mmCIF file of C-alpha atoms in Angstrom:
data_model
loop_
_atom_site.group_PDB
_atom_site.id
_atom_site.type_symbol
_atom_site.label_atom_id
_atom_site.label_comp_id
_atom_site.label_asym_id
_atom_site.label_seq_id
_atom_site.Cartn_x
_atom_site.Cartn_y
_atom_site.Cartn_z
ATOM 1 C CA MET A 1 38.220 -10.588 0.997
ATOM 2 C CA HIS A 2 35.413 -9.599 1.631
ATOM 3 C CA ARG A 3 32.997 -8.228 -1.542
ATOM 4 C CA VAL A 4 30.490 -6.504 0.458
ATOM 5 C CA SER A 5 30.338 -3.735 3.150
ATOM 6 C CA VAL A 6 27.299 -2.614 5.309
ATOM 7 C CA VAL A 7 26.274 1.193 5.374
ATOM 8 C CA VAL A 8 23.627 2.525 8.340
ATOM 9 C CA ALA A 9 22.681 6.265 8.540
ATOM 10 C CA THR A 10 21.303 6.947 11.854
ATOM 11 C CA ARG A 11 19.525 9.997 13.887
ATOM 12 C CA ASP A 12 18.605 9.967 17.952
ATOM 13 C CA ARG A 13 17.607 6.208 17.522
ATOM 14 C CA ARG A 14 20.843 4.350 19.668
ATOM 15 C CA GLU A 15 18.629 1.727 20.871
ATOM 16 C CA SER A 16 17.453 0.665 17.705
ATOM 17 C CA LEU A 17 20.708 0.963 16.469
ATOM 18 C CA LEU A 18 22.343 -1.012 19.048
ATOM 19 C CA ARG A 19 19.914 -4.103 18.487
ATOM 20 C CA SER A 20 20.228 -3.816 14.411
ATOM 21 C CA LEU A 21 24.461 -3.731 14.856
ATOM 22 C CA ALA A 22 24.198 -6.647 17.271
ATOM 23 C CA ARG A 23 23.481 -8.247 14.427
ATOM 24 C CA LEU A 24 25.092 -6.140 11.631
ATOM 25 C CA ASP A 25 28.404 -6.071 13.425
ATOM 26 C CA GLN A 26 29.923 -10.068 13.299
ATOM 27 C CA PRO A 27 33.603 -11.473 13.712
ATOM 28 C CA HIS A 28 34.156 -12.618 10.406
ATOM 29 C CA GLY A 29 31.004 -10.427 9.261
ATOM 30 C CA PRO A 30 31.366 -7.806 6.337
ATOM 31 C CA PRO A 31 32.748 -4.382 7.130
ATOM 32 C CA VAL A 32 29.858 -1.981 9.014
ATOM 33 C CA VAL A 33 30.159 1.813 8.026
ATOM 34 C CA VAL A 34 27.793 3.660 10.786
ATOM 35 C CA VAL A 35 27.226 7.486 9.629
ATOM 36 C CA ASP A 36 25.410 9.071 12.136
ATOM 37 C CA ASN A 37 23.317 12.265 11.517
ATOM 38 C CA ALA A 38 24.336 15.042 14.325
ATOM 39 C CA SER A 39 22.505 12.571 16.657
ATOM 40 C CA ALA A 40 21.893 14.219 20.510
ATOM 41 C CA ASP A 41 20.814 10.725 22.060
ATOM 42 C CA GLY A 42 24.579 9.483 22.981
ATOM 43 C CA THR A 43 24.495 7.371 19.641
ATOM 44 C CA VAL A 44 27.686 8.394 18.832
ATOM 45 C CA ALA A 45 29.463 7.353 22.558
ATOM 46 C CA ALA A 46 27.346 4.464 22.453
ATOM 47 C CA VAL A 47 28.563 2.791 19.325
ATOM 48 C CA ARG A 48 32.726 3.768 19.868
ATOM 49 C CA ALA A 49 31.845 1.877 22.879
ATOM 50 C CA GLY A 50 30.062 -1.025 22.252
ATOM 51 C CA HIS A 51 31.094 -1.712 18.318
ATOM 52 C CA PRO A 52 35.255 -0.549 18.460
ATOM 53 C CA ARG A 53 35.462 -2.719 15.067
ATOM 54 C CA VAL A 54 31.830 -0.393 13.219
ATOM 55 C CA GLU A 55 33.763 2.914 11.178
ATOM 56 C CA LEU A 56 31.717 5.632 12.948
ATOM 57 C CA VAL A 57 31.265 9.024 10.568
ATOM 58 C CA ALA A 58 29.751 11.580 13.316
ATOM 59 C CA LEU A 59 28.813 14.508 11.471
ATOM 60 C CA PRO A 60 28.121 17.846 12.394
ATOM 61 C CA ALA A 61 25.022 18.351 11.292
ATOM 62 C CA ASN A 62 21.748 16.218 9.647
ATOM 63 C CA ALA A 63 22.461 14.814 6.328
ATOM 64 C CA GLY A 64 19.407 13.021 5.842
ATOM 65 C CA ALA A 65 19.818 9.935 2.968
ATOM 66 C CA VAL A 66 22.881 11.837 1.627
ATOM 67 C CA ALA A 67 24.585 10.638 4.674
ATOM 68 C CA ARG A 68 24.508 7.195 3.154
ATOM 69 C CA THR A 69 26.951 8.288 0.126
ATOM 70 C CA ASP A 70 29.245 9.513 2.824
ATOM 71 C CA GLY A 71 29.710 6.161 4.017
ATOM 72 C CA VAL A 72 29.604 4.533 0.895
ATOM 73 C CA ARG A 73 32.946 6.485 0.086
ATOM 74 C CA ARG A 74 34.381 5.678 3.511
ATOM 75 C CA THR A 75 34.419 1.743 2.055
ATOM 76 C CA SER A 76 36.383 0.197 -0.011
ATOM 77 C CA THR A 77 34.523 -2.995 -1.535
ATOM 78 C CA ARG A 78 32.553 -3.304 -5.133
ATOM 79 C CA TYR A 79 29.382 -3.805 -3.601
ATOM 80 C CA VAL A 80 27.693 -1.799 -0.770
ATOM 81 C CA ALA A 81 24.652 -3.410 1.359
ATOM 82 C CA PHE A 82 22.164 -0.318 2.872
ATOM 83 C CA ALA A 83 20.673 -0.911 6.830
ATOM 84 C CA ASP A 84 18.665 1.132 8.525
ATOM 85 C CA ASP A 85 18.662 2.019 12.164
ATOM 86 C CA ASP A 86 15.660 -0.995 12.141
ATOM 87 C CA SER A 87 16.974 -3.348 9.793
ATOM 88 C CA TRP A 88 19.583 -6.091 9.156
ATOM 89 C CA TRP A 89 20.216 -8.589 6.322
ATOM 90 C CA ALA A 90 19.711 -12.710 7.281
ATOM 91 C CA PRO A 91 22.939 -14.949 6.913
ATOM 92 C CA GLY A 92 23.928 -15.250 3.860
ATOM 93 C CA ALA A 93 21.914 -13.138 1.816
ATOM 94 C CA LEU A 94 25.135 -10.820 1.037
ATOM 95 C CA GLU A 95 26.744 -13.463 -0.318
ATOM 96 C CA ARG A 96 24.485 -14.759 -2.409
ATOM 97 C CA ALA A 97 23.649 -10.431 -3.347
ATOM 98 C CA ALA A 98 27.360 -10.610 -4.333
ATOM 99 C CA ASP A 99 27.107 -14.037 -6.609
ATOM 100 C CA LEU A 100 24.477 -12.500 -8.730
ATOM 101 C CA LEU A 101 26.538 -8.916 -9.043
ATOM 102 C CA ASP A 102 29.463 -11.038 -9.556
ATOM 103 C CA ALA A 103 27.967 -13.154 -12.400
ATOM 104 C CA HIS A 104 25.814 -10.087 -14.134
ATOM 105 C CA PRO A 105 27.493 -6.927 -14.190
ATOM 106 C CA ARG A 106 24.814 -4.800 -15.955
ATOM 107 C CA VAL A 107 22.708 -5.198 -12.507
ATOM 108 C CA ALA A 108 23.291 -2.592 -10.060
ATOM 109 C CA VAL A 109 21.064 -3.224 -7.322
ATOM 110 C CA VAL A 110 19.318 -6.541 -6.244
ATOM 111 C CA VAL A 111 16.359 -5.453 -4.017
ATOM 112 C CA GLY A 112 16.154 -7.987 -1.023
ATOM 113 C CA ARG A 113 13.076 -9.784 0.057
ATOM 114 C CA VAL A 114 11.820 -8.330 3.891
ATOM 115 C CA ARG A 115 11.040 -9.613 6.347
ATOM 116 C CA LEU A 116 9.252 -8.089 9.351
ATOM 117 C CA ALA A 117 10.788 -9.342 12.921
ATOM 118 C CA ALA A 118 7.314 -8.919 14.594
ATOM 119 C CA ASP A 119 5.998 -12.078 12.879
ATOM 120 C CA GLY A 120 8.216 -13.025 9.708
ATOM 121 C CA SER A 121 5.653 -11.681 7.482
ATOM 122 C CA GLU A 122 6.424 -10.146 3.983
ATOM 123 C CA ASP A 123 6.022 -6.588 3.548
ATOM 124 C CA ALA A 124 3.941 -5.273 0.611
ATOM 125 C CA VAL A 125 7.023 -4.211 -1.100
ATOM 126 C CA THR A 126 7.779 -7.511 -1.259
ATOM 127 C CA ARG A 127 4.315 -9.043 -2.429
ATOM 128 C CA LYS A 128 4.604 -6.182 -5.691
ATOM 129 C CA HIS A 129 7.838 -7.174 -6.475
ATOM 130 C CA ARG A 130 7.129 -10.950 -7.044
ATOM 131 C CA ALA A 131 4.494 -10.343 -9.460
ATOM 132 C CA ALA A 132 6.989 -9.161 -11.406
ATOM 133 C CA VAL A 133 4.644 -6.293 -12.647
ATOM 134 C CA LEU A 134 7.921 -5.155 -14.878
ATOM 135 C CA GLY A 135 8.570 -8.404 -16.376
ATOM 136 C CA ARG A 136 12.203 -9.388 -16.638
ATOM 137 C CA SER A 137 14.995 -8.212 -18.835
ATOM 138 C CA PRO A 138 16.713 -10.914 -20.639
ATOM 139 C CA GLY A 139 19.000 -12.164 -18.857
ATOM 140 C CA ALA A 140 18.186 -10.694 -15.427
ATOM 141 C CA PRO A 141 18.526 -12.520 -11.888
ATOM 142 C CA GLY A 142 15.364 -12.031 -11.001
ATOM 143 C CA PRO A 143 12.074 -9.396 -11.673
ATOM 144 C CA ASP A 144 12.712 -6.017 -12.306
ATOM 145 C CA VAL A 145 11.950 -3.143 -9.765
ATOM 146 C CA LEU A 146 11.932 0.412 -10.574
ATOM 147 C CA SER A 147 11.182 1.005 -6.519
ATOM 148 C CA PHE A 148 12.577 -0.131 -3.197
ATOM 149 C CA PRO A 149 13.216 0.581 0.094
ATOM 150 C CA ALA A 150 16.776 1.518 0.834
ATOM 151 C CA PHE A 151 17.619 -1.437 4.041
ATOM 152 C CA ALA A 152 16.793 -3.494 1.300
ATOM 153 C CA ALA A 153 19.198 -2.905 -1.373
ATOM 154 C CA VAL A 154 22.471 -3.848 -2.399
ATOM 155 C CA VAL A 155 24.467 -1.977 -4.861
ATOM 156 C CA ARG A 156 26.829 -1.372 -7.096
ATOM 157 C CA ARG A 157 29.167 0.784 -5.350
ATOM 158 C CA ASP A 158 30.883 2.446 -9.056
ATOM 159 C CA ALA A 159 27.309 2.816 -10.474
ATOM 160 C CA TYR A 160 26.058 4.162 -7.374
ATOM 161 C CA LEU A 161 28.591 6.870 -7.144
ATOM 162 C CA ALA A 162 28.611 7.540 -10.943
ATOM 163 C CA VAL A 163 24.773 8.717 -11.097
ATOM 164 C CA GLY A 164 25.670 10.710 -7.515
ATOM 165 C CA GLY A 165 23.749 8.184 -5.275
ATOM 166 C CA PHE A 166 20.932 9.434 -3.057
ATOM 167 C CA SER A 167 19.658 13.521 -3.829
ATOM 168 C CA ARG A 168 20.667 16.023 -1.746
ATOM 169 C CA LEU A 169 17.125 18.241 -2.913
ATOM 170 C CA LEU A 170 15.329 15.630 -1.844
ATOM 171 C CA PHE A 171 16.862 14.886 1.842
ATOM 172 C CA PHE A 172 14.866 11.807 3.137
ATOM 173 C CA GLY A 173 11.970 9.858 2.099
ATOM 174 C CA GLY A 174 11.128 8.587 -1.282
ATOM 175 C CA GLU A 175 14.459 9.176 -2.241
ATOM 176 C CA GLU A 176 14.583 5.550 -3.933
ATOM 177 C CA HIS A 177 12.935 6.273 -6.402
ATOM 178 C CA LEU A 178 15.279 8.916 -8.016
ATOM 179 C CA LEU A 179 18.586 6.603 -8.012
ATOM 180 C CA ALA A 180 16.336 3.993 -9.806
ATOM 181 C CA LEU A 181 15.118 6.286 -12.307
ATOM 182 C CA ASP A 182 18.495 7.295 -12.381
ATOM 183 C CA LEU A 183 20.337 4.058 -12.907
ATOM 184 C CA ALA A 184 18.010 2.847 -15.328
ATOM 185 C CA ALA A 185 18.599 5.542 -17.254
ATOM 186 C CA ALA A 186 22.065 5.194 -17.122
ATOM 187 C CA GLY A 187 21.381 1.397 -18.333
ATOM 188 C CA TRP A 188 21.693 -0.556 -15.290
ATOM 189 C CA GLN A 189 19.559 -3.069 -14.246
ATOM 190 C CA LEU A 190 17.881 -3.128 -10.665
ATOM 191 C CA VAL A 191 16.569 -7.121 -9.835
ATOM 192 C CA PHE A 192 14.533 -8.331 -6.691
ATOM 193 C CA CYS A 193 16.090 -11.865 -5.450
ATOM 194 C CA GLU A 194 13.557 -13.851 -2.810
ATOM 195 C CA ASP A 195 17.092 -15.735 -1.083
ATOM 196 C CA VAL A 196 18.399 -12.097 -0.482
ATOM 197 C CA VAL A 197 16.428 -11.119 2.749
ATOM 198 C CA ALA A 198 16.747 -8.179 5.052
ATOM 199 C CA TRP A 199 14.785 -8.156 7.967
ATOM 200 C CA HIS A 200 12.581 -5.296 9.448
ATOM 201 C CA ASP A 201 11.762 -4.138 13.051
ATOM 202 C CA PRO A 202 10.055 -0.936 12.755
ATOM 203 C CA ALA A 203 11.227 1.489 15.324
ATOM 204 C CA GLY A 204 8.754 4.750 14.262
ATOM 205 C CA PRO A 205 4.988 4.227 13.973
ATOM 206 C CA ASP A 206 3.134 2.040 12.220
ATOM 207 C CA ARG A 207 1.627 4.223 10.023
ATOM 208 C CA PRO A 208 3.493 7.787 8.726
ATOM 209 C CA THR A 209 2.702 10.617 11.147
ATOM 210 C CA PRO A 210 1.202 13.589 9.232
ATOM 211 C CA GLN A 211 4.775 15.322 8.816
ATOM 212 C CA ARG A 212 6.275 12.404 7.100
ATOM 213 C CA TRP A 213 3.591 11.915 4.825
ATOM 214 C CA ALA A 214 4.103 15.391 3.925
ATOM 215 C CA VAL A 215 7.463 15.221 3.417
ATOM 216 C CA GLN A 216 7.315 11.934 1.112
ATOM 217 C CA THR A 217 4.723 13.519 -1.124
ATOM 218 C CA ARG A 218 6.621 16.639 -1.564
ATOM 219 C CA ASN A 219 9.502 14.178 -2.757
ATOM 220 C CA ASP A 220 7.032 12.061 -5.016
ATOM 221 C CA VAL A 221 5.925 15.450 -6.593
ATOM 222 C CA LEU A 222 9.310 16.683 -6.736
ATOM 223 C CA VAL A 223 10.390 13.627 -8.468
ATOM 224 C CA ASP A 224 8.352 13.757 -11.015
ATOM 225 C CA TRP A 225 9.675 17.550 -12.011
ATOM 226 C CA LEU A 226 13.155 15.960 -11.553
ATOM 227 C CA ARG A 227 12.184 12.802 -14.262
ATOM 228 C CA ARG A 228 8.403 12.873 -15.538
ATOM 229 C CA PRO A 229 7.117 14.359 -18.295
ATOM 230 C CA LEU A 230 5.478 18.409 -17.378
ATOM 231 C CA PRO A 231 2.079 17.124 -17.315
ATOM 232 C CA VAL A 232 2.520 14.440 -15.297
ATOM 233 C CA ALA A 233 4.636 16.868 -12.783
ATOM 234 C CA LEU A 234 1.822 19.535 -13.331
ATOM 235 C CA ALA A 235 -1.197 16.960 -12.509
ATOM 236 C CA ALA A 236 0.537 15.603 -9.610
ATOM 237 C CA THR A 237 0.764 19.467 -8.404
ATOM 238 C CA VAL A 238 -3.046 20.411 -9.233
ATOM 239 C CA ARG A 239 -4.076 17.553 -7.240
ATOM 240 C CA LEU A 240 -1.900 17.813 -4.352
ATOM 241 C CA ALA A 241 -3.223 21.411 -4.415
ATOM 242 C CA ARG A 242 -6.688 20.841 -4.415
ATOM 243 C CA ARG A 243 -6.283 18.633 -1.492
ATOM 244 C CA ALA A 244 -4.266 21.107 0.311
ATOM 245 C CA ARG A 245 -7.341 22.961 0.431
ATOM 246 C CA LEU A 246 -8.566 21.204 3.570
ATOM 247 C CA ASP A 247 -5.817 19.092 4.783
ATOM 248 C CA PRO A 248 -3.013 20.779 6.220
ATOM 249 C CA ALA A 249 -0.331 18.550 5.732
ATOM 250 C CA ALA A 250 -0.974 18.624 1.981
ATOM 251 C CA ARG A 251 -0.330 22.208 2.399
ATOM 252 C CA ARG A 252 3.107 21.571 4.008
ATOM 253 C CA ALA A 253 3.941 19.351 1.357
ATOM 254 C CA LEU A 254 2.857 21.894 -1.567
ATOM 255 C CA LEU A 255 4.709 24.985 0.055
ATOM 256 C CA GLY A 256 7.407 22.110 0.566
ATOM 257 C CA VAL A 257 7.310 21.782 -3.798
ATOM 258 C CA LEU A 258 6.864 24.984 -3.938
ATOM 259 C CA ARG A 259 10.299 26.465 -2.101
ATOM 260 C CA LEU A 260 12.113 23.542 -4.175
ATOM 261 C CA LEU A 261 10.763 23.985 -7.718
ATOM 262 C CA PRO A 262 13.300 26.466 -8.891
ATOM 263 C CA ARG A 263 16.401 23.811 -7.986
ATOM 264 C CA ALA A 264 14.309 21.138 -8.557
ATOM 265 C CA LEU A 265 13.771 22.781 -12.832
ATOM 266 C CA ARG A 266 17.254 23.588 -13.177
ATOM 267 C CA GLU A 267 18.115 19.686 -11.841
ATOM 268 C CA ARG A 268 15.382 18.571 -14.229
ATOM 269 C CA ARG A 269 16.577 15.933 -16.997
ATOM 270 C CA PRO A 270 13.136 14.064 -18.133
ATOM 271 C CA VAL A 271 14.095 10.062 -18.391
ATOM 272 C CA PRO A 272 13.324 8.219 -22.070
ATOM 273 C CA ALA A 273 9.778 7.420 -22.871
ATOM 274 C CA ASP A 274 10.056 3.461 -22.071
ATOM 275 C CA LEU A 275 11.498 3.829 -18.975
ATOM 276 C CA GLU A 276 8.777 6.311 -17.910
ATOM 277 C CA ARG A 277 5.979 3.991 -18.920
ATOM 278 C CA ARG A 278 7.969 1.235 -16.978
ATOM 279 C CA PHE A 279 7.467 3.773 -14.180
ATOM 280 C CA ALA A 280 4.327 4.669 -14.372
ATOM 281 C CA THR A 281 3.021 1.143 -14.352
ATOM 282 C CA ALA A 282 5.779 0.612 -11.087
ATOM 283 C CA GLN A 283 4.230 2.825 -9.191
ATOM 284 C CA ARG A 284 0.061 1.496 -10.055
ATOM 285 C CA PRO A 285 -1.355 -0.200 -6.798
ATOM 286 C CA LEU A 286 -1.064 -3.771 -6.711
ATOM 287 C CA GLY A 287 -4.143 -5.949 -7.743
#
């Protein structure tokens, strides 16, 4: 009986997805659910032809990160590991994560160590997690974290669904921050584990495009409005507005914030002060 399923959300990255599925979809491996965000590059047909064991969910429109939640709802295991269409889990990683979740019932997320396929090096987020900037909660199996790449996370299914999963408001980009805050506010622990390894072979450019930066920045500011103190949210918006005077990408981000701000205010639920202090610490650059 499998304890972990793998959920992959994808859009228009057929070849990269097929490379990842070659590693994820194994005869005795965990169940895999692929949720396709209305791809136009033949992804659906390619997965059906090449990976009949995989459960494929073909969405009629791009749902962004919420597609992962559609996938989680299709699973029946206690735990769910996310993967992107350019990532996969090392052999034994998901069993180790399940062991940790079995042994620590207050842990909702195990965040793995990310290694880059190009040269085996570790990414910057892993180095920050190893530094344990948030310390280690009593009884936790690893350093506390309040941010993570989704493709390196194994979640407790019931906890993930109880807080609503990834946000429809944010759509895509930085959505993990909001999920981490919501889980922590609900009393769950999120931890880093060295020997749960996720491999990443980025399919996109090394640096974010201006459009991607704008979406990420928009969402970072929206998270401030959704969960952080008003002075923090106001200061972040003012900084973005100042930059927007000369930077087209910042203007795009600011317009996105202003367009979605009424909805963000309706959904605003500030986290407790102690969690805000910890989140602010987690956001500081390492070193």
